[in-house]
Coordinates of C-alpha atoms and ligand atoms in Angstrom, one line a residue:
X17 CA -7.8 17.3 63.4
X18 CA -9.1 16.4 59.5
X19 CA -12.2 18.4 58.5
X20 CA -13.2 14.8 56.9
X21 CA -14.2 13.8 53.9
X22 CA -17.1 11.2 53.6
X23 CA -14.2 7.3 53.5
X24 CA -12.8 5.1 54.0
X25 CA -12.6 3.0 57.1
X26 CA -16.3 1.1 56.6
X27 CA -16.4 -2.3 57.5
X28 CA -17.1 -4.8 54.4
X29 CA -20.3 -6.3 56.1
X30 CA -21.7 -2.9 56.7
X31 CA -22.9 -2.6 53.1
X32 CA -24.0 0.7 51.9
X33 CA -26.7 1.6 49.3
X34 CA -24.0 2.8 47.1
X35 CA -22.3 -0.2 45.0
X36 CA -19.3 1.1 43.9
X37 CA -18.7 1.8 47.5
X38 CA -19.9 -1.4 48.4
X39 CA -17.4 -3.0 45.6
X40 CA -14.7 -1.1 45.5
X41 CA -13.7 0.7 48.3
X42 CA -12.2 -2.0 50.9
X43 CA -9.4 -2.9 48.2
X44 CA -9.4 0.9 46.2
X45 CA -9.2 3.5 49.0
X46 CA -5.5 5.5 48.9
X47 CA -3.2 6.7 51.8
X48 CA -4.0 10.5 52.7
X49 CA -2.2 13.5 50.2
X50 CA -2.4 16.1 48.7
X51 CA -3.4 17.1 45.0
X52 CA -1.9 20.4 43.6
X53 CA -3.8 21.4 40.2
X54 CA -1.7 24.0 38.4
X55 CA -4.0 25.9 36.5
X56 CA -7.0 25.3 38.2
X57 CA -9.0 28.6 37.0
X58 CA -9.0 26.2 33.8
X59 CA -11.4 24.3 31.7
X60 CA -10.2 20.9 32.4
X61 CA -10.2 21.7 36.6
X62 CA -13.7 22.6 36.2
X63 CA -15.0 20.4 33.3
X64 CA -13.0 17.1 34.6
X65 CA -11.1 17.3 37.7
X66 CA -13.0 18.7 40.1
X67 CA -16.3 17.2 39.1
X68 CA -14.2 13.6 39.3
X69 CA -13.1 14.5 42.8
X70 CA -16.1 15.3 43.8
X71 CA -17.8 11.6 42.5
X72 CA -15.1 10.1 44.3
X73 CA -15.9 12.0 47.2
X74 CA -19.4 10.9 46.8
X75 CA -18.5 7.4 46.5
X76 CA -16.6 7.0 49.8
X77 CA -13.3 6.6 47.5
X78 CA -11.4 9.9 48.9
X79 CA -8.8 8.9 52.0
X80 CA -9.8 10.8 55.1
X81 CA -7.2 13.9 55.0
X82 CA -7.4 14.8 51.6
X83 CA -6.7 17.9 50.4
X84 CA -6.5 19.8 46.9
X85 CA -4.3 23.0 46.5
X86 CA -5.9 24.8 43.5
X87 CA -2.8 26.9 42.3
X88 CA -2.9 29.4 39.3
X89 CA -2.2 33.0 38.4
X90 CA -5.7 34.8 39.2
X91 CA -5.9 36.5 42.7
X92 CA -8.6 35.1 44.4
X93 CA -9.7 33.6 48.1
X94 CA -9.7 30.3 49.3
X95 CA -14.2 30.9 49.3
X96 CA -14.4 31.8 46.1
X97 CA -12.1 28.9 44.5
X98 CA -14.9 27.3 46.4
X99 CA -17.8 28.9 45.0
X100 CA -16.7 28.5 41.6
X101 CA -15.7 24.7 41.9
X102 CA -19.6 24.1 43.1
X103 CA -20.7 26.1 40.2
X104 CA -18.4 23.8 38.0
X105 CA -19.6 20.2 39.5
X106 CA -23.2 21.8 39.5
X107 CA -23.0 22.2 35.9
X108 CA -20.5 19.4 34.9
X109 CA -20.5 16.4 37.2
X110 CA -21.9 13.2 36.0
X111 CA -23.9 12.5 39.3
X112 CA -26.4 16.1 39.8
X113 CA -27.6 17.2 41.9
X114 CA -25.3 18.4 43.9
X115 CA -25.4 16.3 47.3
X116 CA -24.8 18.7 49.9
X117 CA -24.2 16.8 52.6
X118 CA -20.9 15.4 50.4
X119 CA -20.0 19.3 49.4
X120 CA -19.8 20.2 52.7
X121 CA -16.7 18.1 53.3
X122 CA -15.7 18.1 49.8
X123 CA -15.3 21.8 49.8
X124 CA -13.2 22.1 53.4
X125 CA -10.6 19.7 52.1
X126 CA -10.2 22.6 48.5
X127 CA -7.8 24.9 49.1
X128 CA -6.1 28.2 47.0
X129 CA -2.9 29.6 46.2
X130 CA -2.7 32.5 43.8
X131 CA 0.6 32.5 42.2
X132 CA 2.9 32.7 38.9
X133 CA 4.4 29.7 37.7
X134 CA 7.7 30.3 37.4
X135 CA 8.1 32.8 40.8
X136 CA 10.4 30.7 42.6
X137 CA 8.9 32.4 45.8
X138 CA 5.4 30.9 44.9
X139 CA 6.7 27.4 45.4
X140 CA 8.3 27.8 48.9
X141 CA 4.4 29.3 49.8
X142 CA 3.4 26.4 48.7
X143 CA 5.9 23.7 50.3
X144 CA 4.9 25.6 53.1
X145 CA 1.2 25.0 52.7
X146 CA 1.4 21.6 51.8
X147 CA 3.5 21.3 55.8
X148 CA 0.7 23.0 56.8
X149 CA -1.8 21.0 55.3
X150 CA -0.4 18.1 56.3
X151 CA -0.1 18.7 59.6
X152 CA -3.4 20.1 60.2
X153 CA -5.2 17.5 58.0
X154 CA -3.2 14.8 58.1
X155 CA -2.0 14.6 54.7
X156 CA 1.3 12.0 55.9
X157 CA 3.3 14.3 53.0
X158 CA 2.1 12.6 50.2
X159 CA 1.9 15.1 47.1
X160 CA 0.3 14.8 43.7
X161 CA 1.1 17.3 41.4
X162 CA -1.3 17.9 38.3
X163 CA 0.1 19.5 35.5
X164 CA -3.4 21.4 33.8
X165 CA -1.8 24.5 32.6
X166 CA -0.8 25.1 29.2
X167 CA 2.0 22.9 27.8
X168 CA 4.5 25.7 27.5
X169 CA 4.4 26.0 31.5
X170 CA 4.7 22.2 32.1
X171 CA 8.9 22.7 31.8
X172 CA 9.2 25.5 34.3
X173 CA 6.6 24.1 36.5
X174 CA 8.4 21.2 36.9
X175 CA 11.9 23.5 37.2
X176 CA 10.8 25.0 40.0
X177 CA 9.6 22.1 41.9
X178 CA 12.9 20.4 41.8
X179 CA 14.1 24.0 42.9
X180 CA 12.0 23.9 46.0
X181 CA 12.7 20.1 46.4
X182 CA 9.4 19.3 46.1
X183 CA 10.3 16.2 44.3
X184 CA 9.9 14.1 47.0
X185 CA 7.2 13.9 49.9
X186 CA 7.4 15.7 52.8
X187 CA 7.5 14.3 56.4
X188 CA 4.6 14.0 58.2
X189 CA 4.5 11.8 61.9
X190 CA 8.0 10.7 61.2
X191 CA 7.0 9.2 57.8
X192 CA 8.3 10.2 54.7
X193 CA 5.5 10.6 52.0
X194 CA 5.9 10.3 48.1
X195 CA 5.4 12.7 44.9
X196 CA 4.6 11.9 42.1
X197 CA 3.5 14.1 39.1
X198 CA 0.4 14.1 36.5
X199 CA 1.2 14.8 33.1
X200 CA -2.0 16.3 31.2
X201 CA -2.4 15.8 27.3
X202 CA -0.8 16.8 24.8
X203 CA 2.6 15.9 25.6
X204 CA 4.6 17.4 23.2
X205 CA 3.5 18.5 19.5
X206 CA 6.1 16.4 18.0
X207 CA 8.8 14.0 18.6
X208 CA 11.8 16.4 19.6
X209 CA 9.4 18.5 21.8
X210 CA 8.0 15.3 23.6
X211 CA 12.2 14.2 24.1
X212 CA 12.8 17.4 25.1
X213 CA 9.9 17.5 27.9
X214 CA 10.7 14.0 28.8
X215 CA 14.3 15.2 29.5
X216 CA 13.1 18.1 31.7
X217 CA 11.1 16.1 33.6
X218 CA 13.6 13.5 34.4
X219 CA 15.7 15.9 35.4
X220 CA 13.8 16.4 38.2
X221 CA 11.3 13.3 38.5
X222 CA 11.8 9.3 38.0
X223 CA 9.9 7.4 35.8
X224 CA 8.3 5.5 38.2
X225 CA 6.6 8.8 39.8
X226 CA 5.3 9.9 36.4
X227 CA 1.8 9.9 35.0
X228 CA 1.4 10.8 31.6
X229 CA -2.3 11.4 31.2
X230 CA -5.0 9.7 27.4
X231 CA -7.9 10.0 29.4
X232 CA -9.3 7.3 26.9
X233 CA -7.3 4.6 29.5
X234 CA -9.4 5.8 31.9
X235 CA -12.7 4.6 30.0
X236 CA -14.4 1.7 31.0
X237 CA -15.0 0.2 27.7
X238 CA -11.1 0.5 27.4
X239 CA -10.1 -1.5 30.1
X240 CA -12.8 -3.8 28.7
X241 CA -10.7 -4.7 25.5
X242 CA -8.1 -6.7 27.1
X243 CA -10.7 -8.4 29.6
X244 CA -12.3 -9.4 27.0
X245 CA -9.3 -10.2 25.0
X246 CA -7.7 -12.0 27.3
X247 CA -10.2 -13.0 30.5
X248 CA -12.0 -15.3 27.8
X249 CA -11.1 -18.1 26.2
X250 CA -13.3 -17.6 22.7
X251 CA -11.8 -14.4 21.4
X252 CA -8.2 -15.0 21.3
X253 CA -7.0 -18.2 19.1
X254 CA -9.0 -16.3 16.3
X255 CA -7.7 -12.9 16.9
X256 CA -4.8 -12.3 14.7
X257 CA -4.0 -12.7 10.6
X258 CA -5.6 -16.5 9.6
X259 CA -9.0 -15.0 10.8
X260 CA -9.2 -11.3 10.8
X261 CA -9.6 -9.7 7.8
X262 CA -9.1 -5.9 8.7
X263 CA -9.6 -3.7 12.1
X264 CA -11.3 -0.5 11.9
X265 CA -11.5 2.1 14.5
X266 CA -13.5 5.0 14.6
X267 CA -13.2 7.8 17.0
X268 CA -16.3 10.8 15.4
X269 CA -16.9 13.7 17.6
X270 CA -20.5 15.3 16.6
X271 CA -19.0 18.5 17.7
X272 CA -16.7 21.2 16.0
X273 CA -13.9 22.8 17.1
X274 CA -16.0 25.1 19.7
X275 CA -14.0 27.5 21.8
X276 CA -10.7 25.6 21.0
X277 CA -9.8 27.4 17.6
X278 CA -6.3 28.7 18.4
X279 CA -5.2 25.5 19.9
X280 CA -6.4 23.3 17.1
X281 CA -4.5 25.8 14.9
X282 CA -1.8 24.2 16.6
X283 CA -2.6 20.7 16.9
X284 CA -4.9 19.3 14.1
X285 CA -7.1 15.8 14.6
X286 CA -3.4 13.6 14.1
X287 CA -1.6 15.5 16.8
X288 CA -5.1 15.9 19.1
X289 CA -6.4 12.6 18.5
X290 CA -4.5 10.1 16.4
X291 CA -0.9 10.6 18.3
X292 CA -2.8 9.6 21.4
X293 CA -6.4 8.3 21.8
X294 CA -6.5 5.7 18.4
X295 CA -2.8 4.7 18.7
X296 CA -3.9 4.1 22.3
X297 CA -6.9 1.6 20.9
X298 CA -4.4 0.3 18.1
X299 CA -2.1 -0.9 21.0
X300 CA -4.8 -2.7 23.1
X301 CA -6.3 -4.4 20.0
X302 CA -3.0 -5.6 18.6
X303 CA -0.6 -6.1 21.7
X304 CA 0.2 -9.6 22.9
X305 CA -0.8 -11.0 26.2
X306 CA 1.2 -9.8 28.9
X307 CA 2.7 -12.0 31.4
X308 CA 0.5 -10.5 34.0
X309 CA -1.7 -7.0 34.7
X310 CA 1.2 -4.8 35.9
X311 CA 1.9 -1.4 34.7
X312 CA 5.5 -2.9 33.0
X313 CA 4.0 -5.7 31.7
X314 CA 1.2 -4.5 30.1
X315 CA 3.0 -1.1 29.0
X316 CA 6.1 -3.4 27.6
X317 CA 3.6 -5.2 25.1
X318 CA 2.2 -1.7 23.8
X319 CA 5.3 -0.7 22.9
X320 CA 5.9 -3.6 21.0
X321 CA 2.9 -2.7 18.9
X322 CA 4.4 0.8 18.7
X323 CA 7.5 -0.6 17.7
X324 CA 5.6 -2.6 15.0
X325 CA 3.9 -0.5 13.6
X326 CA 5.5 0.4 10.0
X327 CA 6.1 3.8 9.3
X328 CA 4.2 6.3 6.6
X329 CA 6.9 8.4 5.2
X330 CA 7.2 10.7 2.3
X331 CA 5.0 10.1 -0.6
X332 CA 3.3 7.1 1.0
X333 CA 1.3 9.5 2.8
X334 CA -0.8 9.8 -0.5
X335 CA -1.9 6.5 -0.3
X336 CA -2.2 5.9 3.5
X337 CA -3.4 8.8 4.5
X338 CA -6.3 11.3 4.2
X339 CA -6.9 14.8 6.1
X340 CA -10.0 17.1 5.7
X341 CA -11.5 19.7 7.2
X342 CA -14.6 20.6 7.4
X343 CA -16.6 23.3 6.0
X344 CA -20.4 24.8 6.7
X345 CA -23.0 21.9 7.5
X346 CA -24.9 21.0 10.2
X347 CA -25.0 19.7 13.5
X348 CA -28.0 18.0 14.8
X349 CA -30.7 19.9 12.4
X350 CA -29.1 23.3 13.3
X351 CA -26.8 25.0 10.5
X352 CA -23.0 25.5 11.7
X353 CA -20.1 27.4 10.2
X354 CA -16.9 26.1 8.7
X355 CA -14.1 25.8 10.4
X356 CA -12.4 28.3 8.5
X357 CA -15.0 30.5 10.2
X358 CA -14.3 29.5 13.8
X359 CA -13.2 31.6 16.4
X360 CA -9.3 32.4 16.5
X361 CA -9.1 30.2 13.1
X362 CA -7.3 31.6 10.3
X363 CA -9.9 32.0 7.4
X364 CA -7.3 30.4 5.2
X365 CA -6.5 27.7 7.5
X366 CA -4.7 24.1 6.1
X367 CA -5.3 22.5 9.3
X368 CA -7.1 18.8 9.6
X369 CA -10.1 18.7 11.5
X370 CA -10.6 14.7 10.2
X371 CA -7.6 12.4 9.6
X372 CA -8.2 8.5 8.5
X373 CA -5.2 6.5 7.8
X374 CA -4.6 2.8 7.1
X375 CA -1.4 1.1 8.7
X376 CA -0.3 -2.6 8.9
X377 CA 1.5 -4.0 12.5
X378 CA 4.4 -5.7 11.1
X379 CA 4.6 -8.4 13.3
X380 CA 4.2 -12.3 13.5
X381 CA -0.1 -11.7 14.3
X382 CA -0.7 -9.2 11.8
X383 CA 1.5 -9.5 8.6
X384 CA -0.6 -8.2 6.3
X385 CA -3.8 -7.2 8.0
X386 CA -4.7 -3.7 7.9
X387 CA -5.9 -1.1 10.7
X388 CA -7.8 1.7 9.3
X389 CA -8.3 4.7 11.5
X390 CA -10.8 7.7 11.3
X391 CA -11.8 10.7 13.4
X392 CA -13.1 14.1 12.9
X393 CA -15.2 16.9 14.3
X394 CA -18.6 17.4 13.3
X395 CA -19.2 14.1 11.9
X396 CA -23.1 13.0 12.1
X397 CA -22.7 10.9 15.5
X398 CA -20.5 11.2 18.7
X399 CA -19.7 7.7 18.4
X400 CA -16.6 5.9 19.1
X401 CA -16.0 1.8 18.1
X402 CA -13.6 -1.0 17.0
X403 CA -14.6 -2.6 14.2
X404 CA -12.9 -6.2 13.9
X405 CA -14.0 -7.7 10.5
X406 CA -13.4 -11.4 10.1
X407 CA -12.9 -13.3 6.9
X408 CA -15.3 -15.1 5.0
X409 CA -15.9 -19.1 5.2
X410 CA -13.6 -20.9 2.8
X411 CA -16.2 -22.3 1.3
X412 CA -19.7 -21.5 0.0
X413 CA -22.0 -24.2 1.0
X414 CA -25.7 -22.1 0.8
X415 CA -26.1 -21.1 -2.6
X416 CA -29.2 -18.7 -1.7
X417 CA -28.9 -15.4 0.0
X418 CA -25.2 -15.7 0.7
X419 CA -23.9 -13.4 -1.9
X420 CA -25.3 -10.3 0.2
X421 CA -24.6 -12.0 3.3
X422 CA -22.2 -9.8 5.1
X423 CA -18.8 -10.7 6.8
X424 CA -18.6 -11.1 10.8
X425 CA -18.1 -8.3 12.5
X426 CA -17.0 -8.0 16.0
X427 CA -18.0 -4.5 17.3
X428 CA -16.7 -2.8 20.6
X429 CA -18.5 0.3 20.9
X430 CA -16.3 2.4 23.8
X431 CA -19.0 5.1 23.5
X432 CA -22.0 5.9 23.9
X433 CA -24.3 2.7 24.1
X434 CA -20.9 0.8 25.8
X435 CA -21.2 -2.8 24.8
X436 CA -20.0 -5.5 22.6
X437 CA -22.1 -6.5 19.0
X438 CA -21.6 -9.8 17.2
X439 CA -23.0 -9.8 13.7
X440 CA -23.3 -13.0 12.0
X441 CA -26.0 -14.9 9.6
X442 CA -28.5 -16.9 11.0
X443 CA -31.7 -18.7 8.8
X444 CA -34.1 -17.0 7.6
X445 CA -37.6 -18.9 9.2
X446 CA -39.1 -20.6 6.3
X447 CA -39.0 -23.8 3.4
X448 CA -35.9 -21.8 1.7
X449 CA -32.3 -21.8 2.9
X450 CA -32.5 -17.9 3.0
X451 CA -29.1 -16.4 5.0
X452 CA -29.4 -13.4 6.7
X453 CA -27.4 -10.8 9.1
X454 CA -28.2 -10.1 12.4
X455 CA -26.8 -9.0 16.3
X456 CA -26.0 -10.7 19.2
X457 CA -25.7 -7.6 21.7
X458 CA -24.2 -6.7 25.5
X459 CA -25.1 -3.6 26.6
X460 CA -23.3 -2.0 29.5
X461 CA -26.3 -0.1 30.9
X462 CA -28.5 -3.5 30.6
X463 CA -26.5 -5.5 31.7
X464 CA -25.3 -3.7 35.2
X465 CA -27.2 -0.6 35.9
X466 CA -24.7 1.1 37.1
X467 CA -23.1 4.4 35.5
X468 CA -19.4 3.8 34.8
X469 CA -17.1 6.2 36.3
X470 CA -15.8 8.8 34.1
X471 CA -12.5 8.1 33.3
X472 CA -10.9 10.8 35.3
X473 CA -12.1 9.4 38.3
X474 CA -10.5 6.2 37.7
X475 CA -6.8 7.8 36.6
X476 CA -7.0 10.2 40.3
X477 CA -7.4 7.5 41.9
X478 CA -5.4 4.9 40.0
X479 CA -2.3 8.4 40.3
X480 CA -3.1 8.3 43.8
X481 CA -2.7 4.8 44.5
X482 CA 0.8 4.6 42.8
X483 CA -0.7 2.6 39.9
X484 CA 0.8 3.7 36.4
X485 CA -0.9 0.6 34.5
X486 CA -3.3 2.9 32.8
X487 CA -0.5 5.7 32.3
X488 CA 2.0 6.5 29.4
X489 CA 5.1 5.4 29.6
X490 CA 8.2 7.6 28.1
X491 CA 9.3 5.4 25.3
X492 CA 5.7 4.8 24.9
X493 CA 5.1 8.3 24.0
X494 CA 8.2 8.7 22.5
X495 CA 7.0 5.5 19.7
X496 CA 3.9 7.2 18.9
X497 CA 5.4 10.7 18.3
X498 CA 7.6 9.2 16.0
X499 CA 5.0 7.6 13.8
X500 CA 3.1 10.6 14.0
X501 CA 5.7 13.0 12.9
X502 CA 7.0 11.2 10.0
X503 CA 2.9 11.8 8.8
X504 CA 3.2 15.3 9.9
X505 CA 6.4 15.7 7.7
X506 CA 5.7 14.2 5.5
X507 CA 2.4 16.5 4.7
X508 CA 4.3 19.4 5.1
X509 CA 6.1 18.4 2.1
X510 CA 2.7 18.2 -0.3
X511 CA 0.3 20.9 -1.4
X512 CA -2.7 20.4 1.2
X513 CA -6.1 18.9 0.0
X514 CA -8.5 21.9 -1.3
X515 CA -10.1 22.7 1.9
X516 CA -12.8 22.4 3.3
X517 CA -13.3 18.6 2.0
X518 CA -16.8 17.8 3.8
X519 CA -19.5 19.4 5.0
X520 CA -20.1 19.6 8.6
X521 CA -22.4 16.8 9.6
X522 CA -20.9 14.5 7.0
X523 CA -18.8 11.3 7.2
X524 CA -15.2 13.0 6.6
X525 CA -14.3 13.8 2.5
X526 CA -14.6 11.5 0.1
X527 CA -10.9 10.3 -0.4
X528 CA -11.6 8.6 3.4
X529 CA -14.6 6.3 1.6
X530 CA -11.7 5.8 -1.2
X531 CA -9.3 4.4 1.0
X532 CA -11.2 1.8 1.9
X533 CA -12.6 1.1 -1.6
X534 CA -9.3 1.0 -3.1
X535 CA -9.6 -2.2 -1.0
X536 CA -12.9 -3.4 -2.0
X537 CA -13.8 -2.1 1.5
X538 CA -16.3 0.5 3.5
X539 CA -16.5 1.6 6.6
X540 CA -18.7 0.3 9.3
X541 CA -21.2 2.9 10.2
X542 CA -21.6 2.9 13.9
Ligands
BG6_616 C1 -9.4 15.3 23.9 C2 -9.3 16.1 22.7 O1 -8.2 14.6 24.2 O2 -10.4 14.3 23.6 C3 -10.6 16.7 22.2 O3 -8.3 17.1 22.9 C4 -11.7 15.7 22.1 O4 -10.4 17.5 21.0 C5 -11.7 14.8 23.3 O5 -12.9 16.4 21.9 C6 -12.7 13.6 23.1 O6 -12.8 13.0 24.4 P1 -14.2 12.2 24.7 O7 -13.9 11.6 26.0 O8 -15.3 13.2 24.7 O9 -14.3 11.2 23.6

């Protein structure tokens, strides 16, 4: 019999006070599994998964028979795992606090298996449990496997569950259930090491049951882009080269490196962000319509962007590119240290916390239009947008007040205040023909009044209901590592910039303003 988790089977009339229940749940609620998390002692079980699990609980959106298997190396019992994942959505979920009535079924459906990940005997305990589970629970075989450990585990992870077979469902009530496997970020640190993961993972998984994981997908204002793109009629016989003038995107973190030192050591803002999140925005602003909102067609026209986009090699990274890193500052009135002075940071560190580049789509739409991207740590706002700057009138009719009159702007702000801003001149009241700027503004929270979902709720459920729109695809990844490593050669060949380059709290180093200037440009401040 299932220990049940607050779902599914309500009847549309009998609406509830809850209105993502009320709007969603009907058309969004999957068949029963079960989700293994490897690695769930971790940050991004506690910070993210859980937490999302939990809202979906909340929201009626788990199938009755859920269950998660929490699997990772520290010993512990199936009440404690328990314990700690209250503590975590007590201290990390969006919705607080914690409803107990929802816990209470949440927390019989978590489960825990202490085990190393590459003991081949760990995974027969655990295609053992997952029988059990499904047969007690009635979990019809279905697995998802999350892959949240470090990425030097993901390969033998996935080894060994092709050893144990655990590439397909089990059998449950003489149905045979599906896997399919969660891919968490970063995949790969550069183009051979994302081939070479791809390759072990086909080895044991198809494509089709892969989910490569840029939680950015998952946002709300993300998915917004190509509803507004292509759901209205306005936006797109003037989005492309006759009209647009240049595309900004901006992706500035207020934060610094915080307890991630040694793996930014690593990465660096291209690798962390650039390779992923803003390539994932370049796509969605520049890709085509796709014949219709399936996870090929929408995936085949990002690629197409990908394949576009022209490449940065050798000494062209001088003029397209800029990295800093930042030094002491501050961070919201409070003094911070450099990140030279960050914990498990070498104090003579050449790695980027800030990257800005500008590159051009080559492509029948945007010949000639650039795309200028920026992100950093500890800039002066958390604030993520894309700026899409039209060109002038062709002609100057007003000859007061138009010389300061700024260009059109089109501004989708992903976060925080999610909306849309139109900027564009209006009259001045008065006997003179004075021009000036102003905003025409949509405001998620005004407008609807609901919280979004965070993004992680929408990809466990969207990996749950067999839906890879929002998901990676290999040659997907495979494009944007190759863009990406060219850059990352390429600097490897050049003395690096004299770090630090800005000052904590600051908009990036200067050679980011000069990048635009260089084009009688700035940067849009969000
Ligand atoms: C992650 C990066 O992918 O995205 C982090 O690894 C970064 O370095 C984070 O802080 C930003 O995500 P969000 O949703 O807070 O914008």
């Amino acid at each position: 019999m299932t220990e049940g988790i607050a779902v599914a089977e309500q009847p549309a009339a009998e609406a509830s006070d809850n209105p993502l229940r009320d709007g969603l749940q009907l058309q969004r609620t999957p068949e029963p599994c079960t989700l293994v998390i490897f690695g769930a002692t971790g940050d991004l079980t506690h910070r993210k998964l859980v937490p999302a699990l939990y809202n979906l609980a909340r929201a009626g959106m788990l199938p009755t028979g859920f269950s998660v298997v929490g699997f990772a190396r520290r010993e512990k019992e199936h009440e404690r795992f328990r314990s700690e994942m209250h503590e975590a959505v007590n201290e990390f979920s969006r919705t607080r606090p914690v409803d107990q009535h929802v816990w209470q079924s949440f927390s019989n459906a978590l489960h825990y298996l202490p085990a190393q990940f590459d003991d081949p005997a760990a995974y027969n305990r655990l295609r053992k449990e997952l029988d059990r589970l499904d047969h007690e629970r009635g979990g019809s075989g279905n697995r998802l496997f999350y892959l949240a450990t470090p990425p030097s585990f993901y390969g033998p992870i996935v080894q060994q569950l092709g050893a144990e077979g655990l590439q397909h469902g089990g059998t449950a009530g003489g149905k045979q259930g599906w896997a399919r496997i969660i891919v968490e970020k970063p995949f790969g640190h550069d183009l051979a090491s994302a081939q070479e993961l791809n390759r072990q993972i086909h080895q044991v998984f198809d494509e089709s049951q892969v989910y490569r994981i840029d939680h950015y997908l998952g946002k709300e204002t993300v998915q917004n882009i190509l509803v507004l793109r292509f759901a209205n009629g306005i936006y797109e016989p003037i989005w492309n080269r006759r009209y647009v003038d240049h595309v900004q995107i901006t992706v500035a973190e207020s934060v610094g490196v915080e307890t991630r030192g040694a793996y930014y050591e690593e990465a660096g803002a291209l690798r962390d962000m650039v390779q992923s999140h803003l390539l994932q925005l370049v796509t969605l602003t520049a890709m085509e319509p796709p014949a219709a909102y399936d996870a090929d067609a929408v995936r085949d026209e990002k690629v197409k962007v990908l394949r576009a986009i022209r490449p940065i090699t050798g000494n062209l990274v001088q003029e397209f590119t800029v990295r800093g890193q930042y030094g002491p500052g501050y961070e919201a009135g409070k003094s911070v240290p450099g990140y030279r002075e960050e914990g498990r940071v070498s104090p003579t560190s050449t790695r980027e916390t800030f990257a800005a580049l500008k590159l051009f789509v080559d492509n029948w739409r945007w010949q000639g239009v650039p795309f200028y991207l920026r992100t950093g740590k500890h800039l002066p706002a958390r604030a993520s947008e894309i700026a899409i700057q039209f060109k002038r009138p062709p002609h100057t009719l007003f000859t007061s007040g138009t010389d300061e009159l700024e260009p059109n702007f089109l501004v989708l702000r992903i976060q925080p205040d999610e909306g849309v801003t139109l900027r564009f001149g209006v009259k001045v009241p008065g006997q003179a023909m004075l021009i000036r700027t102003v905003n025409m503004d949509f405001l998620y929270g005004a407008s609807f009044g609901v919280e979004s979902p965070d993004a992680y709720e929408r990809l466990l459920l969207d990996a749950m209901l067999g839906d890879t729109t929002l998901f990676t695809r290999k040659d997907e990844v495979e494009k944007s590592w190759a863009f990406i490593t060219a850059i990352l050669q390429a600097w490897q060949q050049q003395p690096p910039p004299p770090f630090p380059n800005y000052a904590a709290g600051t908009w990036g180093p200067a050679a980011a303003d000069e990048l635009m200037e260089r084009d009688g440009r700035s940067w849009h401040r969000p």
